Amino acid sequence: MAYQGVFSLSFLLLTLPFSLSNPSPNPTSFRVDLHHRDSVHSPLHNPSASSYALRKLAIERSISRHNALQWAISGKYSPSDLKTEVKEIPGEYLMKITIGTPPQPFWLTLDTGSDLLWTQCEPCVVCFERDGENFNPENSCTYVALDHTAPLCHAFHPVAPTQNPCPYYILYTDQSQSTGVLATESFTFETSRVDATTTNPLSTAYRISANTGYNSSASANPLSSPCKTNTNACYNSSATTNPKSSHNFAETNLSSSTNISSDSTPGSKNSTTPSASTAGTSPSVKVIRTTDAIQTVLTGIGFGCGHNNTGNFIAAMAGVAGLGGGLLSLPSQLGGGKFSYCLTFGNAIGQLIFGDNPVFDGPNTKRTQIIKDPDNPIFYFLNLEDISVGDKRLNIPPETFDNGGFIIDSGTTLNYLANQAYRLLTNELKAVIQLEAANDPRIDLDIVLELCYKKSNNYEGIPDITYHFSGGADWKIPPQNSFEHVSEEVICLALGPSEDEEASILGNFAQKDMVVEFDVNNNILSFAPADCTTF
């Protein structure tokens, strides 16, 4: 989800005290179940929709997201440029979490194109319609609204705000927006893979010092003591101000927020970062095992509690979980800056993993550098050097992708290539594929999906496509990951041309059945083939 809100961020390294239900000297890295938005497990599942109709909608969302990414990267935004009407915020993979103590369950959209986890909260001033209840901080004893002096607040704002509690503001490229309060809370992540072999230790470094609460006069931080049965009595009685009762959301001053093209973008020469000497309360982690699930409970996670949220949001979703390269994202708060995912086809459940992943010790692992763009620090850019069709290199000119103008993104379904590379690839495919060409009269997206054929058995006659990334990292895309079924009889190349050379994209369709790891600290992308239904 491309957005225009800007964060100028820095971190503090903290020791993470482990509190395990099954004590172990090496607590495990943890997993979360991932669901495609159209799967039977998703709250967005529409049992009456045909598979063709769902694919068409996914393609439309992909076009909208690609346009949004182009706008965000170029710094040029014009709503009139929309080629497809945006009916809702794009987001292809979802995860279910619980927030607060006692826990309140919510579905969030996963997004590698933004870096803040936020959810819609009570009291709701102006909000989008929800199918369920909003998160209510009054019902949680682990909620802490942040003071404007908190390091996380300083990290969010290039110019420190003066009001309490600390505000946040995000504007997305389709003009959807979320406004609210920065806070910390307890989050529970659950996986159904009880036999998973993720055994490497979870990092003992929590990276954001966020827990300077708005209730700064309290003699004890509520995160440091157990919650009481009466959640309204969780806060220290000596406090002169309760952070839950003093918010003035309608009058929050957001003048310190900036546009993505501003010189105060994170990583730019004019960005402001807070001192790394201030420490907050160290968050804690607890792992709970049952016969059919593993839950990881983390207390003290920074997030946005949104009280004004308008735009193309989905009623079944409570907010967004940012996995972008910015320093505020979940990967940067959890697991020492590493996360990986394994995306699935159809109704199968995929996995999101925080921490080290032992699969990347195997011989099939490929690694390439993540290119950091100071003007767009939330995106994961890669250096694509060339493309092959079968065994034939296309010899794409090196300047085509501008040494890093290629994004890997979980929220875009299709792949996109700069025009020159797109033409070289499609021309070669036309030359080698001998199947009967086809156009599906029910799909009105031929400008995007222009290379279509009558379906063959087991994709016979269709070659592999290999993306050659720097460092000798070859990503082989088999036919089932490059050609999409747009109807019962027709398959089309899941690839579109990109007008902006900096917005070539490796989308999620090509990433399925590939476990992909993002090492945010060391700027390394690792990947290896896997059966994501059992991974």
CSV table of N, CA and C in Angstrom, one decimal, residues 34-47 92-96 107 316-317 346-349:
chain,number,residue,atom,x,y,z
A,34,LEU,N,-1.0,-16.8,7.2
A,34,LEU,CA,-1.3,-15.9,6.1
A,34,LEU,C,-2.4,-16.5,5.3
A,35,HIS,N,-3.4,-15.7,4.9
A,35,HIS,CA,-4.5,-16.1,4.1
A,35,HIS,C,-4.7,-15.2,2.9
A,36,HIS,N,-4.8,-15.7,1.8
A,36,HIS,CA,-5.2,-14.9,0.6
A,36,HIS,C,-6.6,-14.4,0.8
A,37,ARG,N,-6.8,-13.2,0.4
A,37,ARG,CA,-8.1,-12.5,0.7
A,37,ARG,C,-9.3,-13.3,0.1
A,38,ASP,N,-9.1,-14.1,-1.0
A,38,ASP,CA,-10.2,-14.8,-1.6
A,38,ASP,C,-10.3,-16.2,-1.1
A,39,SER,N,-9.5,-16.7,-0.1
A,39,SER,CA,-9.5,-18.0,0.4
A,39,SER,C,-10.8,-18.2,1.3
A,40,VAL,N,-11.1,-19.5,1.5
A,40,VAL,CA,-12.3,-19.8,2.3
A,40,VAL,C,-12.0,-19.4,3.8
A,41,HIS,N,-10.8,-19.2,4.2
A,41,HIS,CA,-10.5,-18.8,5.5
A,41,HIS,C,-10.6,-17.3,5.8
A,42,SER,N,-10.7,-16.5,4.7
A,42,SER,CA,-10.7,-15.1,4.8
A,42,SER,C,-12.1,-14.5,5.1
A,43,PRO,N,-12.1,-13.4,5.9
A,43,PRO,CA,-13.4,-12.7,6.1
A,43,PRO,C,-13.9,-12.0,4.8
A,44,LEU,N,-13.1,-11.9,3.8
A,44,LEU,CA,-13.5,-11.3,2.5
A,44,LEU,C,-14.0,-12.4,1.5
A,45,HIS,N,-14.0,-13.6,1.9
A,45,HIS,CA,-14.3,-14.7,1.0
A,45,HIS,C,-15.8,-14.5,0.5
A,46,ASN,N,-16.0,-14.6,-0.8
A,46,ASN,CA,-17.3,-14.5,-1.4
A,46,ASN,C,-17.6,-15.8,-2.1
A,47,PRO,N,-18.4,-16.7,-1.4
A,47,PRO,CA,-18.6,-18.0,-2.0
A,47,PRO,C,-19.4,-18.0,-3.3
A,92,GLU,N,-3.6,-8.1,-0.7
A,92,GLU,CA,-3.9,-9.5,-1.2
A,92,GLU,C,-3.8,-10.5,-0.1
A,93,TYR,N,-3.0,-10.3,1.0
A,93,TYR,CA,-2.8,-11.3,2.0
A,93,TYR,C,-3.2,-10.7,3.4
A,94,LEU,N,-3.8,-11.5,4.2
A,94,LEU,CA,-4.3,-11.0,5.5
A,94,LEU,C,-3.8,-11.9,6.6
A,95,MET,N,-3.8,-11.3,7.8
A,95,MET,CA,-3.4,-12.1,9.0
A,95,MET,C,-4.4,-11.7,10.1
A,96,LYS,N,-4.7,-12.7,11.0
A,96,LYS,CA,-5.6,-12.4,12.1
A,96,LYS,C,-4.7,-12.4,13.4
A,107,TRP,N,-8.7,-8.6,12.0
A,107,TRP,CA,-8.0,-9.0,10.7
A,107,TRP,C,-7.3,-7.7,10.2
A,316,ALA,N,-14.4,-5.5,6.5
A,316,ALA,CA,-14.0,-6.7,7.3
A,316,ALA,C,-12.6,-6.5,7.9
A,317,MET,N,-11.9,-5.5,7.5
A,317,MET,CA,-10.5,-5.3,7.9
A,317,MET,C,-10.5,-4.2,9.0
A,346,GLY,N,-4.6,-20.7,-3.9
A,346,GLY,CA,-5.9,-21.1,-3.5
A,346,GLY,C,-6.2,-20.9,-2.1
A,347,ASN,N,-6.8,-21.9,-1.5
A,347,ASN,CA,-7.2,-21.9,-0.1
A,347,ASN,C,-6.2,-22.3,0.9
A,348,ALA,N,-5.0,-22.7,0.5
A,348,ALA,CA,-4.0,-23.1,1.4
A,348,ALA,C,-3.5,-22.0,2.3
A,349,ILE,N,-3.1,-22.3,3.5
A,349,ILE,CA,-2.6,-21.3,4.4
A,349,ILE,C,-1.1,-21.1,4.3
